[in-house]
Amino acid sequence: MGPDGDIKDDVLNMAFRNSCLNWVPAKGAPKIEPKNRVGCYGAHDTEYLDSVLANGDIEKDVPYPGAEELTKIGGTGCTRTFLSDKVTGQDKEKTLRYWVIIPTAEAWKVKTNNGYRHSDRLIYCFVGKADGSKLTEPLLKN
């Protein structure tokens, strides 16, 4: 995710823990709008599974670790949550899938805006049905 990525900047600004969304993380995915957030007991595409902080020095210039390393970090964290008892479902390894969204090198860079320094160092995890059909109940326990 980033200005030079498959998913552009700020598309995830409306995603919060335990959010149920009519939105799928895919190349060219639109920004998550308030209308995409829906109740978890109605039809929805995905749920916000978790996030992993790849580097806590968000105000410091730190070398980009590379897509492979970030995917490994995110994959480990997302897998841990997915396999935990926080995610419900029978045979979830076969019936569900999850996405790991990492920042691009451009998003990783520190920027200054209105006197604040920031960078994107979060890795996002979303979960949905493996066959692409809609979920109708929450997958995540509160």
mmCIF file of C-alpha atoms in Angstrom:
data_model
loop_
_atom_site.group_PDB
_atom_site.id
_atom_site.type_symbol
_atom_site.label_atom_id
_atom_site.label_comp_id
_atom_site.label_asym_id
_atom_site.label_seq_id
_atom_site.Cartn_x
_atom_site.Cartn_y
_atom_site.Cartn_z
ATOM 1 C CA MET A 1 0.000 0.000 0.000
ATOM 2 C CA GLY A 2 1.262 3.438 -0.910
ATOM 3 C CA PRO A 3 1.206 6.015 -3.689
ATOM 4 C CA ASP A 4 3.222 3.638 -5.887
ATOM 5 C CA GLY A 5 1.487 0.449 -4.712
ATOM 6 C CA ASP A 6 -1.335 -1.837 -5.798
ATOM 7 C CA ILE A 7 -3.512 -0.153 -3.174
ATOM 8 C CA LYS A 8 -3.141 3.628 -2.964
ATOM 9 C CA ASP A 9 -2.554 5.807 0.108
ATOM 10 C CA ASP A 10 -5.268 6.474 2.659
ATOM 11 C CA VAL A 11 -7.633 3.798 1.380
ATOM 12 C CA LEU A 12 -7.598 2.135 4.801
ATOM 13 C CA ASN A 13 -8.380 5.211 6.892
ATOM 14 C CA MET A 14 -11.896 3.925 7.661
ATOM 15 C CA ALA A 15 -10.770 0.438 8.728
ATOM 16 C CA PHE A 16 -10.843 -0.217 12.454
ATOM 17 C CA ARG A 17 -10.461 -3.328 14.584
ATOM 18 C CA ASN A 18 -13.489 -5.596 14.281
ATOM 19 C CA SER A 19 -14.750 -3.606 11.261
ATOM 20 C CA CYS A 20 -16.912 -5.476 8.804
ATOM 21 C CA LEU A 21 -16.569 -4.127 5.298
ATOM 22 C CA ASN A 22 -18.054 -4.302 1.844
ATOM 23 C CA TRP A 23 -14.555 -3.949 0.429
ATOM 24 C CA VAL A 24 -11.899 -6.371 -0.771
ATOM 25 C CA PRO A 25 -8.157 -5.650 -0.643
ATOM 26 C CA ALA A 26 -7.140 -5.965 -4.288
ATOM 27 C CA LYS A 27 -5.075 -4.081 -6.840
ATOM 28 C CA GLY A 28 -6.730 -0.733 -7.483
ATOM 29 C CA ALA A 29 -9.153 -1.121 -4.557
ATOM 30 C CA PRO A 30 -11.035 2.109 -3.870
ATOM 31 C CA LYS A 31 -10.720 4.081 -0.672
ATOM 32 C CA ILE A 32 -12.747 2.663 2.221
ATOM 33 C CA GLU A 33 -15.668 5.049 2.659
ATOM 34 C CA PRO A 34 -18.091 5.215 5.615
ATOM 35 C CA LYS A 35 -20.673 3.461 3.405
ATOM 36 C CA ASN A 36 -18.314 0.435 3.160
ATOM 37 C CA ARG A 37 -18.469 -0.142 6.921
ATOM 38 C CA VAL A 38 -21.444 -2.367 7.679
ATOM 39 C CA GLY A 39 -22.824 -4.403 10.533
ATOM 40 C CA CYS A 40 -21.224 -7.796 10.999
ATOM 41 C CA TYR A 41 -24.571 -9.645 11.057
ATOM 42 C CA GLY A 42 -25.367 -8.541 7.501
ATOM 43 C CA ALA A 43 -23.683 -9.496 4.244
ATOM 44 C CA HIS A 44 -20.083 -8.266 4.048
ATOM 45 C CA ASP A 45 -16.908 -9.089 2.109
ATOM 46 C CA THR A 46 -14.141 -8.841 4.671
ATOM 47 C CA GLU A 47 -13.288 -8.083 8.263
ATOM 48 C CA TYR A 48 -10.323 -6.178 9.609
ATOM 49 C CA LEU A 49 -8.333 -8.970 11.208
ATOM 50 C CA ASP A 50 -5.343 -7.237 12.770
ATOM 51 C CA SER A 51 -2.403 -4.924 12.185
ATOM 52 C CA VAL A 52 1.296 -5.400 12.807
ATOM 53 C CA LEU A 53 3.653 -2.496 13.470
ATOM 54 C CA ALA A 54 6.712 -3.250 11.337
ATOM 55 C CA ASN A 55 8.780 -0.454 12.864
ATOM 56 C CA GLY A 56 7.921 1.879 15.737
ATOM 57 C CA ASP A 57 10.239 4.703 14.661
ATOM 58 C CA ILE A 58 7.549 6.382 12.560
ATOM 59 C CA GLU A 59 9.181 9.822 12.808
ATOM 60 C CA LYS A 60 12.701 8.646 11.917
ATOM 61 C CA ASP A 61 14.250 7.805 8.575
ATOM 62 C CA VAL A 62 14.776 4.064 8.755
ATOM 63 C CA PRO A 63 15.844 1.965 5.753
ATOM 64 C CA TYR A 64 12.974 0.161 3.981
ATOM 65 C CA PRO A 65 13.332 -3.530 4.893
ATOM 66 C CA GLY A 66 11.944 -4.698 1.531
ATOM 67 C CA ALA A 67 8.665 -6.244 0.472
ATOM 68 C CA GLU A 68 9.823 -9.787 1.206
ATOM 69 C CA GLU A 69 10.821 -8.983 4.796
ATOM 70 C CA LEU A 70 7.630 -6.975 5.464
ATOM 71 C CA THR A 71 5.510 -9.782 4.019
ATOM 72 C CA LYS A 72 7.290 -12.215 6.342
ATOM 73 C CA ILE A 73 6.708 -9.953 9.387
ATOM 74 C CA GLY A 74 3.082 -9.352 8.454
ATOM 75 C CA GLY A 75 2.471 -12.948 7.493
ATOM 76 C CA THR A 76 3.714 -14.134 10.879
ATOM 77 C CA GLY A 77 1.501 -11.687 12.802
ATOM 78 C CA CYS A 78 -1.575 -12.186 10.608
ATOM 79 C CA THR A 79 -1.213 -15.979 10.709
ATOM 80 C CA ARG A 80 -0.930 -15.938 14.501
ATOM 81 C CA THR A 81 -4.196 -13.999 14.804
ATOM 82 C CA PHE A 82 -5.941 -16.029 12.091
ATOM 83 C CA LEU A 83 -5.074 -19.348 13.754
ATOM 84 C CA SER A 84 -5.964 -18.095 17.247
ATOM 85 C CA ASP A 85 -9.310 -18.578 18.935
ATOM 86 C CA LYS A 86 -10.127 -14.924 18.071
ATOM 87 C CA VAL A 87 -11.252 -16.115 14.622
ATOM 88 C CA THR A 88 -14.272 -18.423 14.601
ATOM 89 C CA GLY A 89 -15.381 -20.877 11.956
ATOM 90 C CA GLN A 90 -15.329 -24.547 11.172
ATOM 91 C CA ASP A 91 -12.354 -25.661 9.098
ATOM 92 C CA LYS A 92 -11.244 -22.025 8.782
ATOM 93 C CA GLU A 93 -7.931 -22.918 7.094
ATOM 94 C CA LYS A 94 -9.947 -24.228 4.126
ATOM 95 C CA THR A 95 -13.012 -21.962 4.144
ATOM 96 C CA LEU A 96 -11.385 -18.585 4.865
ATOM 97 C CA ARG A 97 -8.476 -16.594 3.506
ATOM 98 C CA TYR A 98 -6.619 -13.559 4.736
ATOM 99 C CA TRP A 99 -4.757 -10.734 3.059
ATOM 100 C CA VAL A 100 -1.525 -9.106 4.242
ATOM 101 C CA ILE A 101 -1.101 -5.495 3.083
ATOM 102 C CA ILE A 102 2.380 -4.028 3.465
ATOM 103 C CA PRO A 103 3.581 -0.443 2.945
ATOM 104 C CA THR A 104 5.585 0.399 -0.174
ATOM 105 C CA ALA A 105 9.037 1.972 0.026
ATOM 106 C CA GLU A 106 7.476 5.360 -0.770
ATOM 107 C CA ALA A 107 4.864 5.015 2.012
ATOM 108 C CA TRP A 108 7.632 3.950 4.429
ATOM 109 C CA LYS A 109 9.536 7.241 3.950
ATOM 110 C CA VAL A 110 9.120 9.943 6.595
ATOM 111 C CA LYS A 111 7.092 12.945 5.428
ATOM 112 C CA THR A 112 6.388 16.248 7.174
ATOM 113 C CA ASN A 113 2.884 17.701 6.975
ATOM 114 C CA ASN A 114 1.676 20.682 9.049
ATOM 115 C CA GLY A 115 4.766 20.321 11.223
ATOM 116 C CA TYR A 116 4.112 16.632 11.990
ATOM 117 C CA ARG A 117 6.463 13.863 10.881
ATOM 118 C CA HIS A 118 4.852 10.579 9.903
ATOM 119 C CA SER A 119 5.339 7.441 7.859
ATOM 120 C CA ASP A 120 3.360 4.285 7.134
ATOM 121 C CA ARG A 121 4.896 1.397 9.046
ATOM 122 C CA LEU A 122 1.724 -0.635 9.684
ATOM 123 C CA ILE A 123 0.959 -3.929 8.027
ATOM 124 C CA TYR A 124 -2.777 -4.620 7.722
ATOM 125 C CA CYS A 125 -4.565 -7.968 7.811
ATOM 126 C CA PHE A 126 -8.082 -8.628 6.476
ATOM 127 C CA VAL A 127 -10.041 -11.892 6.406
ATOM 128 C CA GLY A 128 -12.896 -13.131 4.215
ATOM 129 C CA LYS A 129 -14.293 -16.269 2.618
ATOM 130 C CA ALA A 130 -11.882 -18.224 0.439
ATOM 131 C CA ASP A 131 -14.494 -18.640 -2.303
ATOM 132 C CA GLY A 132 -15.255 -14.906 -2.415
ATOM 133 C CA SER A 133 -18.819 -15.276 -1.148
ATOM 134 C CA LYS A 134 -20.233 -12.899 1.453
ATOM 135 C CA LEU A 135 -19.884 -13.362 5.189
ATOM 136 C CA THR A 136 -23.134 -13.040 7.158
ATOM 137 C CA GLU A 137 -21.872 -13.239 10.737
ATOM 138 C CA PRO A 138 -18.768 -11.882 12.464
ATOM 139 C CA LEU A 139 -15.642 -14.014 12.246
ATOM 140 C CA LEU A 140 -13.872 -12.230 15.063
ATOM 141 C CA LYS A 141 -14.741 -12.601 18.702
ATOM 142 C CA ASN A 142 -14.952 -9.346 20.635
#
